[in-house]
Amino acid sequence: MSSRCLRLGQVILFYLMLSWLGSMLLLGNIGALPLLLLPGRWRQPLVQWVISRICRCFLAGAQACRLMQLDLQALDQLNHRERMLLVPNHPSMIDAFLVLSRVPHAVCLMKASISSNLFLGCGAYLAGYVSNRYPEQMFRQAIQTIQQGGVLMIFPEGTRTTRQPVNDIGGAVALIAKKAAAPLQTILLSTNSAYLSKGWKIWKPPVFPLIYRAVPGAQFEAHGRRDETARQLQQYFESCLPNGSIDASLRV
């Protein structure tokens, strides 16, 4: 009986926290609208920092409530880096929140559908995130972001992992890195839960605590053929995640 009550309390608290996150994102979008009047070079770093604070606040709250256990501190070493691509593997929908909470100046390459999302669209635009709606424009904007000193985050699998440890990695990320003359900095993400993995419905509650670990991995240069660079990334992720990115035995 007590375990059922604990489980019910955890689920209620978790969805209250998700509602809190949604409220912060929505209010942030509304509050940021006046920033449209500012030049992008001033507006974008400010909005990127606000998004990072919202992510960090939510994760800290979930950790304080013992709904999550997090090992993300190693990402702090990426904070003062410039002109590079961050390439994490992608086990779940929460991955971008994990990285952005620790690397506030990162610019995301995002799905076009996010642009029209009530909670994310306006903030993503104001932060200078890159949409994949039009491929040619996406490549130009991504390369320009890096060449201007930015840090661009791309999930090289293209979507959440459906085949452990990682999906097939295409050559797009290598092409961007080569054209921008920037290194590819891998990030290894792992979790104990399939929560919000591909096909998981958001109304289906997970088992708590959710455990997430994110650590910087090796860095790659994209000097050769893009297919070769993609193959190197594929082999690296597979060798570093022998138990898969979703590992029920994970502990932090």
PDB file of N, CA and C in Angstrom, residues 63-137:
ATOM      1  N   GLN A  63      15.535  17.027  -9.571  1.00  0.00           N
ATOM      2  CA  GLN A  63      16.552  16.354  -8.771  1.00  0.00           C
ATOM      3  C   GLN A  63      16.293  16.562  -7.278  1.00  0.00           C
ATOM      4  N   ALA A  64      15.893  17.769  -6.892  1.00  0.00           N
ATOM      5  CA  ALA A  64      15.602  18.056  -5.489  1.00  0.00           C
ATOM      6  C   ALA A  64      14.427  17.224  -4.980  1.00  0.00           C
ATOM      7  N   CYS A  65      13.482  16.939  -5.878  1.00  0.00           N
ATOM      8  CA  CYS A  65      12.312  16.127  -5.512  1.00  0.00           C
ATOM      9  C   CYS A  65      12.592  14.628  -5.629  1.00  0.00           C
ATOM     10  N   ARG A  66      13.832  14.278  -5.946  1.00  0.00           N
ATOM     11  CA  ARG A  66      14.263  12.885  -6.066  1.00  0.00           C
ATOM     12  C   ARG A  66      13.538  12.141  -7.188  1.00  0.00           C
ATOM     13  N   LEU A  67      13.123  12.885  -8.186  1.00  0.00           N
ATOM     14  CA  LEU A  67      12.536  12.276  -9.365  1.00  0.00           C
ATOM     15  C   LEU A  67      13.592  11.991 -10.424  1.00  0.00           C
ATOM     16  N   MET A  68      14.728  12.693 -10.330  1.00  0.00           N
ATOM     17  CA  MET A  68      15.838  12.499 -11.250  1.00  0.00           C
ATOM     18  C   MET A  68      17.150  12.440 -10.490  1.00  0.00           C
ATOM     19  N   GLN A  69      18.101  11.737 -11.080  1.00  0.00           N
ATOM     20  CA  GLN A  69      19.495  11.775 -10.644  1.00  0.00           C
ATOM     21  C   GLN A  69      20.327  12.155 -11.863  1.00  0.00           C
ATOM     22  N   LEU A  70      21.144  13.187 -11.731  1.00  0.00           N
ATOM     23  CA  LEU A  70      21.826  13.769 -12.881  1.00  0.00           C
ATOM     24  C   LEU A  70      23.338  13.780 -12.699  1.00  0.00           C
ATOM     25  N   ASP A  71      24.040  13.479 -13.751  1.00  0.00           N
ATOM     26  CA  ASP A  71      25.501  13.599 -13.802  1.00  0.00           C
ATOM     27  C   ASP A  71      25.839  14.366 -15.076  1.00  0.00           C
ATOM     28  N   LEU A  72      25.821  15.689 -14.960  1.00  0.00           N
ATOM     29  CA  LEU A  72      25.991  16.552 -16.130  1.00  0.00           C
ATOM     30  C   LEU A  72      27.160  17.520 -15.992  1.00  0.00           C
ATOM     31  N   GLN A  73      27.810  17.537 -14.839  1.00  0.00           N
ATOM     32  CA  GLN A  73      28.805  18.573 -14.555  1.00  0.00           C
ATOM     33  C   GLN A  73      29.968  18.574 -15.537  1.00  0.00           C
ATOM     34  N   ALA A  74      30.285  17.428 -16.107  1.00  0.00           N
ATOM     35  CA  ALA A  74      31.428  17.360 -17.033  1.00  0.00           C
ATOM     36  C   ALA A  74      31.207  18.236 -18.265  1.00  0.00           C
ATOM     37  N   LEU A  75      29.946  18.552 -18.577  1.00  0.00           N
ATOM     38  CA  LEU A  75      29.657  19.397 -19.740  1.00  0.00           C
ATOM     39  C   LEU A  75      30.115  20.837 -19.528  1.00  0.00           C
ATOM     40  N   ASP A  76      30.356  21.223 -18.273  1.00  0.00           N
ATOM     41  CA  ASP A  76      30.752  22.605 -17.992  1.00  0.00           C
ATOM     42  C   ASP A  76      32.056  22.977 -18.696  1.00  0.00           C
ATOM     43  N   GLN A  77      32.888  21.994 -18.993  1.00  0.00           N
ATOM     44  CA  GLN A  77      34.170  22.291 -19.658  1.00  0.00           C
ATOM     45  C   GLN A  77      33.977  22.803 -21.079  1.00  0.00           C
ATOM     46  N   LEU A  78      32.767  22.669 -21.616  1.00  0.00           N
ATOM     47  CA  LEU A  78      32.479  23.143 -22.973  1.00  0.00           C
ATOM     48  C   LEU A  78      31.994  24.583 -22.988  1.00  0.00           C
ATOM     49  N   ASN A  79      31.842  25.181 -21.819  1.00  0.00           N
ATOM     50  CA  ASN A  79      31.197  26.489 -21.710  1.00  0.00           C
ATOM     51  C   ASN A  79      31.934  27.615 -22.419  1.00  0.00           C
ATOM     52  N   HIS A  80      33.240  27.577 -22.430  1.00  0.00           N
ATOM     53  CA  HIS A  80      34.008  28.700 -22.984  1.00  0.00           C
ATOM     54  C   HIS A  80      34.630  28.354 -24.336  1.00  0.00           C
ATOM     55  N   ARG A  81      34.074  27.348 -24.984  1.00  0.00           N
ATOM     56  CA  ARG A  81      34.579  26.950 -26.294  1.00  0.00           C
ATOM     57  C   ARG A  81      33.825  27.682 -27.391  1.00  0.00           C
ATOM     58  N   GLU A  82      34.458  27.839 -28.536  1.00  0.00           N
ATOM     59  CA  GLU A  82      33.845  28.508 -29.682  1.00  0.00           C
ATOM     60  C   GLU A  82      34.119  27.702 -30.951  1.00  0.00           C
ATOM     61  N   ARG A  83      33.376  28.018 -31.997  1.00  0.00           N
ATOM     62  CA  ARG A  83      33.583  27.459 -33.333  1.00  0.00           C
ATOM     63  C   ARG A  83      33.685  25.932 -33.315  1.00  0.00           C
ATOM     64  N   MET A  84      32.605  25.275 -32.952  1.00  0.00           N
ATOM     65  CA  MET A  84      32.588  23.817 -32.989  1.00  0.00           C
ATOM     66  C   MET A  84      31.157  23.308 -33.069  1.00  0.00           C
ATOM     67  N   LEU A  85      31.029  22.036 -33.401  1.00  0.00           N
ATOM     68  CA  LEU A  85      29.744  21.360 -33.408  1.00  0.00           C
ATOM     69  C   LEU A  85      29.685  20.409 -32.216  1.00  0.00           C
ATOM     70  N   LEU A  86      28.594  20.456 -31.483  1.00  0.00           N
ATOM     71  CA  LEU A  86      28.331  19.467 -30.443  1.00  0.00           C
ATOM     72  C   LEU A  86      27.459  18.374 -31.072  1.00  0.00           C
ATOM     73  N   VAL A  87      27.891  17.128 -30.952  1.00  0.00           N
ATOM     74  CA  VAL A  87      27.152  16.019 -31.577  1.00  0.00           C
ATOM     75  C   VAL A  87      26.862  14.941 -30.527  1.00  0.00           C
ATOM     76  N   PRO A  88      25.742  15.075 -29.825  1.00  0.00           N
ATOM     77  CA  PRO A  88      25.344  14.038 -28.855  1.00  0.00           C
ATOM     78  C   PRO A  88      24.561  12.922 -29.542  1.00  0.00           C
ATOM     79  N   ASN A  89      24.613  11.741 -28.935  1.00  0.00           N
ATOM     80  CA  ASN A  89      23.633  10.725 -29.319  1.00  0.00           C
ATOM     81  C   ASN A  89      22.276  11.128 -28.738  1.00  0.00           C
ATOM     82  N   HIS A  90      21.220  10.418 -29.115  1.00  0.00           N
ATOM     83  CA  HIS A  90      19.878  10.979 -28.889  1.00  0.00           C
ATOM     84  C   HIS A  90      18.876   9.920 -28.385  1.00  0.00           C
ATOM     85  N   PRO A  91      19.044   9.434 -27.148  1.00  0.00           N
ATOM     86  CA  PRO A  91      18.114   8.407 -26.662  1.00  0.00           C
ATOM     87  C   PRO A  91      16.709   8.898 -26.350  1.00  0.00           C
ATOM     88  N   SER A  92      16.544  10.191 -25.984  1.00  0.00           N
ATOM     89  CA  SER A  92      15.213  10.636 -25.559  1.00  0.00           C
ATOM     90  C   SER A  92      14.964  12.100 -25.903  1.00  0.00           C
ATOM     91  N   MET A  93      13.711  12.513 -25.747  1.00  0.00           N
ATOM     92  CA  MET A  93      13.308  13.868 -26.084  1.00  0.00           C
ATOM     93  C   MET A  93      13.925  14.909 -25.146  1.00  0.00           C
ATOM     94  N   ILE A  94      14.360  14.488 -23.975  1.00  0.00           N
ATOM     95  CA  ILE A  94      14.864  15.424 -22.978  1.00  0.00           C
ATOM     96  C   ILE A  94      16.333  15.775 -23.207  1.00  0.00           C
ATOM     97  N   ASP A  95      16.983  15.154 -24.175  1.00  0.00           N
ATOM     98  CA  ASP A  95      18.430  15.309 -24.363  1.00  0.00           C
ATOM     99  C   ASP A  95      18.870  16.759 -24.555  1.00  0.00           C
ATOM    100  N   ALA A  96      18.136  17.513 -25.363  1.00  0.00           N
ATOM    101  CA  ALA A  96      18.521  18.904 -25.599  1.00  0.00           C
ATOM    102  C   ALA A  96      18.486  19.703 -24.307  1.00  0.00           C
ATOM    103  N   PHE A  97      17.511  19.439 -23.435  1.00  0.00           N
ATOM    104  CA  PHE A  97      17.434  20.129 -22.150  1.00  0.00           C
ATOM    105  C   PHE A  97      18.678  19.836 -21.304  1.00  0.00           C
ATOM    106  N   LEU A  98      19.137  18.593 -21.338  1.00  0.00           N
ATOM    107  CA  LEU A  98      20.308  18.214 -20.540  1.00  0.00           C
ATOM    108  C   LEU A  98      21.535  19.014 -20.964  1.00  0.00           C
ATOM    109  N   VAL A  99      21.774  19.083 -22.275  1.00  0.00           N
ATOM    110  CA  VAL A  99      22.965  19.779 -22.770  1.00  0.00           C
ATOM    111  C   VAL A  99      22.831  21.289 -22.599  1.00  0.00           C
ATOM    112  N   LEU A 100      21.681  21.839 -22.966  1.00  0.00           N
ATOM    113  CA  LEU A 100      21.498  23.290 -22.881  1.00  0.00           C
ATOM    114  C   LEU A 100      21.555  23.795 -21.439  1.00  0.00           C
ATOM    115  N   SER A 101      21.197  22.957 -20.487  1.00  0.00           N
ATOM    116  CA  SER A 101      21.255  23.389 -19.089  1.00  0.00           C
ATOM    117  C   SER A 101      22.678  23.676 -18.642  1.00  0.00           C
ATOM    118  N   ARG A 102      23.666  23.070 -19.320  1.00  0.00           N
ATOM    119  CA  ARG A 102      25.067  23.249 -18.926  1.00  0.00           C
ATOM    120  C   ARG A 102      25.885  24.028 -19.955  1.00  0.00           C
ATOM    121  N   VAL A 103      25.398  24.134 -21.184  1.00  0.00           N
ATOM    122  CA  VAL A 103      26.124  24.866 -22.241  1.00  0.00           C
ATOM    123  C   VAL A 103      25.172  25.931 -22.782  1.00  0.00           C
ATOM    124  N   PRO A 104      25.037  27.050 -22.077  1.00  0.00           N
ATOM    125  CA  PRO A 104      23.982  28.019 -22.405  1.00  0.00           C
ATOM    126  C   PRO A 104      24.129  28.706 -23.748  1.00  0.00           C
ATOM    127  N   HIS A 105      25.334  28.759 -24.309  1.00  0.00           N
ATOM    128  CA  HIS A 105      25.510  29.490 -25.561  1.00  0.00           C
ATOM    129  C   HIS A 105      25.360  28.596 -26.791  1.00  0.00           C
ATOM    130  N   ALA A 106      24.959  27.347 -26.598  1.00  0.00           N
ATOM    131  CA  ALA A 106      24.800  26.447 -27.737  1.00  0.00           C
ATOM    132  C   ALA A 106      23.567  26.827 -28.560  1.00  0.00           C
ATOM    133  N   VAL A 107      23.716  26.739 -29.873  1.00  0.00           N
ATOM    134  CA  VAL A 107      22.620  26.969 -30.817  1.00  0.00           C
ATOM    135  C   VAL A 107      22.171  25.615 -31.346  1.00  0.00           C
ATOM    136  N   CYS A 108      20.883  25.343 -31.295  1.00  0.00           N
ATOM    137  CA  CYS A 108      20.361  24.038 -31.724  1.00  0.00           C
ATOM    138  C   CYS A 108      19.985  24.040 -33.198  1.00  0.00           C
ATOM    139  N   LEU A 109      20.274  22.935 -33.864  1.00  0.00           N
ATOM    140  CA  LEU A 109      19.661  22.676 -35.148  1.00  0.00           C
ATOM    141  C   LEU A 109      18.389  21.895 -34.836  1.00  0.00           C
ATOM    142  N   MET A 110      17.234  22.457 -35.163  1.00  0.00           N
ATOM    143  CA  MET A 110      15.962  21.915 -34.682  1.00  0.00           C
ATOM    144  C   MET A 110      15.064  21.476 -35.827  1.00  0.00           C
ATOM    145  N   LYS A 111      14.121  20.605 -35.487  1.00  0.00           N
ATOM    146  CA  LYS A 111      13.108  20.201 -36.454  1.00  0.00           C
ATOM    147  C   LYS A 111      12.196  21.378 -36.779  1.00  0.00           C
ATOM    148  N   ALA A 112      11.727  21.424 -38.014  1.00  0.00           N
ATOM    149  CA  ALA A 112      10.884  22.541 -38.454  1.00  0.00           C
ATOM    150  C   ALA A 112       9.613  22.644 -37.621  1.00  0.00           C
ATOM    151  N   SER A 113       9.103  21.516 -37.125  1.00  0.00           N
ATOM    152  CA  SER A 113       7.852  21.524 -36.359  1.00  0.00           C
ATOM    153  C   SER A 113       7.963  22.328 -35.069  1.00  0.00           C
ATOM    154  N   ILE A 114       9.179  22.475 -34.544  1.00  0.00           N
ATOM    155  CA  ILE A 114       9.367  23.237 -33.304  1.00  0.00           C
ATOM    156  C   ILE A 114       9.037  24.709 -33.530  1.00  0.00           C
ATOM    157  N   SER A 115       9.221  25.179 -34.750  1.00  0.00           N
ATOM    158  CA  SER A 115       8.968  26.595 -35.054  1.00  0.00           C
ATOM    159  C   SER A 115       7.534  27.000 -34.748  1.00  0.00           C
ATOM    160  N   SER A 116       6.611  26.050 -34.884  1.00  0.00           N
ATOM    161  CA  SER A 116       5.204  26.355 -34.636  1.00  0.00           C
ATOM    162  C   SER A 116       4.720  25.843 -33.283  1.00  0.00           C
ATOM    163  N   ASN A 117       5.639  25.374 -32.463  1.00  0.00           N
ATOM    164  CA  ASN A 117       5.281  24.869 -31.139  1.00  0.00           C
ATOM    165  C   ASN A 117       5.005  26.034 -30.196  1.00  0.00           C
ATOM    166  N   LEU A 118       3.870  25.982 -29.503  1.00  0.00           N
ATOM    167  CA  LEU A 118       3.445  27.076 -28.629  1.00  0.00           C
ATOM    168  C   LEU A 118       4.462  27.362 -27.538  1.00  0.00           C
ATOM    169  N   PHE A 119       5.103  26.317 -27.025  1.00  0.00           N
ATOM    170  CA  PHE A 119       5.998  26.463 -25.884  1.00  0.00           C
ATOM    171  C   PHE A 119       7.449  26.736 -26.286  1.00  0.00           C
ATOM    172  N   LEU A 120       7.814  26.375 -27.512  1.00  0.00           N
ATOM    173  CA  LEU A 120       9.222  26.435 -27.905  1.00  0.00           C
ATOM    174  C   LEU A 120       9.504  27.349 -29.093  1.00  0.00           C
ATOM    175  N   GLY A 121       8.502  27.571 -29.950  1.00  0.00           N
ATOM    176  CA  GLY A 121       8.750  28.216 -31.229  1.00  0.00           C
ATOM    177  C   GLY A 121       9.327  29.604 -31.154  1.00  0.00           C
ATOM    178  N   CYS A 122       8.696  30.490 -30.404  1.00  0.00           N
ATOM    179  CA  CYS A 122       9.141  31.879 -30.346  1.00  0.00           C
ATOM    180  C   CYS A 122      10.544  31.984 -29.740  1.00  0.00           C
ATOM    181  N   GLY A 123      10.754  31.288 -28.623  1.00  0.00           N
ATOM    182  CA  GLY A 123      12.065  31.329 -27.977  1.00  0.00           C
ATOM    183  C   GLY A 123      13.161  30.796 -28.874  1.00  0.00           C
ATOM    184  N   ALA A 124      12.860  29.710 -29.599  1.00  0.00           N
ATOM    185  CA  ALA A 124      13.857  29.133 -30.504  1.00  0.00           C
ATOM    186  C   ALA A 124      14.236  30.125 -31.600  1.00  0.00           C
ATOM    187  N   TYR A 125      13.248  30.822 -32.142  1.00  0.00           N
ATOM    188  CA  TYR A 125      13.522  31.826 -33.177  1.00  0.00           C
ATOM    189  C   TYR A 125      14.372  32.962 -32.620  1.00  0.00           C
ATOM    190  N   LEU A 126      13.982  33.473 -31.459  1.00  0.00           N
ATOM    191  CA  LEU A 126      14.703  34.598 -30.863  1.00  0.00           C
ATOM    192  C   LEU A 126      16.125  34.224 -30.460  1.00  0.00           C
ATOM    193  N   ALA A 127      16.334  32.936 -30.153  1.00  0.00           N
ATOM    194  CA  ALA A 127      17.667  32.475 -29.765  1.00  0.00           C
ATOM    195  C   ALA A 127      18.562  32.201 -30.964  1.00  0.00           C
ATOM    196  N   GLY A 128      18.011  32.301 -32.168  1.00  0.00           N
ATOM    197  CA  GLY A 128      18.820  32.068 -33.360  1.00  0.00           C
ATOM    198  C   GLY A 128      19.011  30.610 -33.698  1.00  0.00           C
ATOM    199  N   TYR A 129      18.128  29.725 -33.189  1.00  0.00           N
ATOM    200  CA  TYR A 129      18.244  28.313 -33.507  1.00  0.00           C
ATOM    201  C   TYR A 129      17.996  28.092 -35.005  1.00  0.00           C
ATOM    202  N   VAL A 130      18.588  27.046 -35.528  1.00  0.00           N
ATOM    203  CA  VAL A 130      18.567  26.777 -36.974  1.00  0.00           C
ATOM    204  C   VAL A 130      17.502  25.732 -37.288  1.00  0.00           C
ATOM    205  N   SER A 131      16.572  26.073 -38.171  1.00  0.00           N
ATOM    206  CA  SER A 131      15.508  25.153 -38.568  1.00  0.00           C
ATOM    207  C   SER A 131      15.947  24.312 -39.763  1.00  0.00           C
ATOM    208  N   ASN A 132      15.463  23.070 -39.799  1.00  0.00           N
ATOM    209  CA  ASN A 132      15.784  22.200 -40.937  1.00  0.00           C
ATOM    210  C   ASN A 132      14.683  22.199 -41.997  1.00  0.00           C
ATOM    211  N   ARG A 133      13.798  23.210 -41.957  1.00  0.00           N
ATOM    212  CA  ARG A 133      12.665  23.245 -42.887  1.00  0.00           C
ATOM    213  C   ARG A 133      13.140  23.276 -44.348  1.00  0.00           C
ATOM    214  N   TYR A 134      14.129  24.122 -44.633  1.00  0.00           N
ATOM    215  CA  TYR A 134      14.660  24.238 -45.993  1.00  0.00           C
ATOM    216  C   TYR A 134      16.141  23.860 -45.958  1.00  0.00           C
ATOM    217  N   PRO A 135      16.512  22.684 -46.486  1.00  0.00           N
ATOM    218  CA  PRO A 135      17.873  22.163 -46.331  1.00  0.00           C
ATOM    219  C   PRO A 135      18.978  23.121 -46.758  1.00  0.00           C
ATOM    220  N   GLU A 136      18.841  23.782 -47.909  1.00  0.00           N
ATOM    221  CA  GLU A 136      19.912  24.676 -48.362  1.00  0.00           C
ATOM    222  C   GLU A 136      20.096  25.841 -47.395  1.00  0.00           C
ATOM    223  N   GLN A 137      18.983  26.417 -46.952  1.00  0.00           N
ATOM    224  CA  GLN A 137      19.063  27.515 -45.982  1.00  0.00           C
ATOM    225  C   GLN A 137      19.615  27.023 -44.661  1.00  0.00           C
TER     226      GLN A 137
END
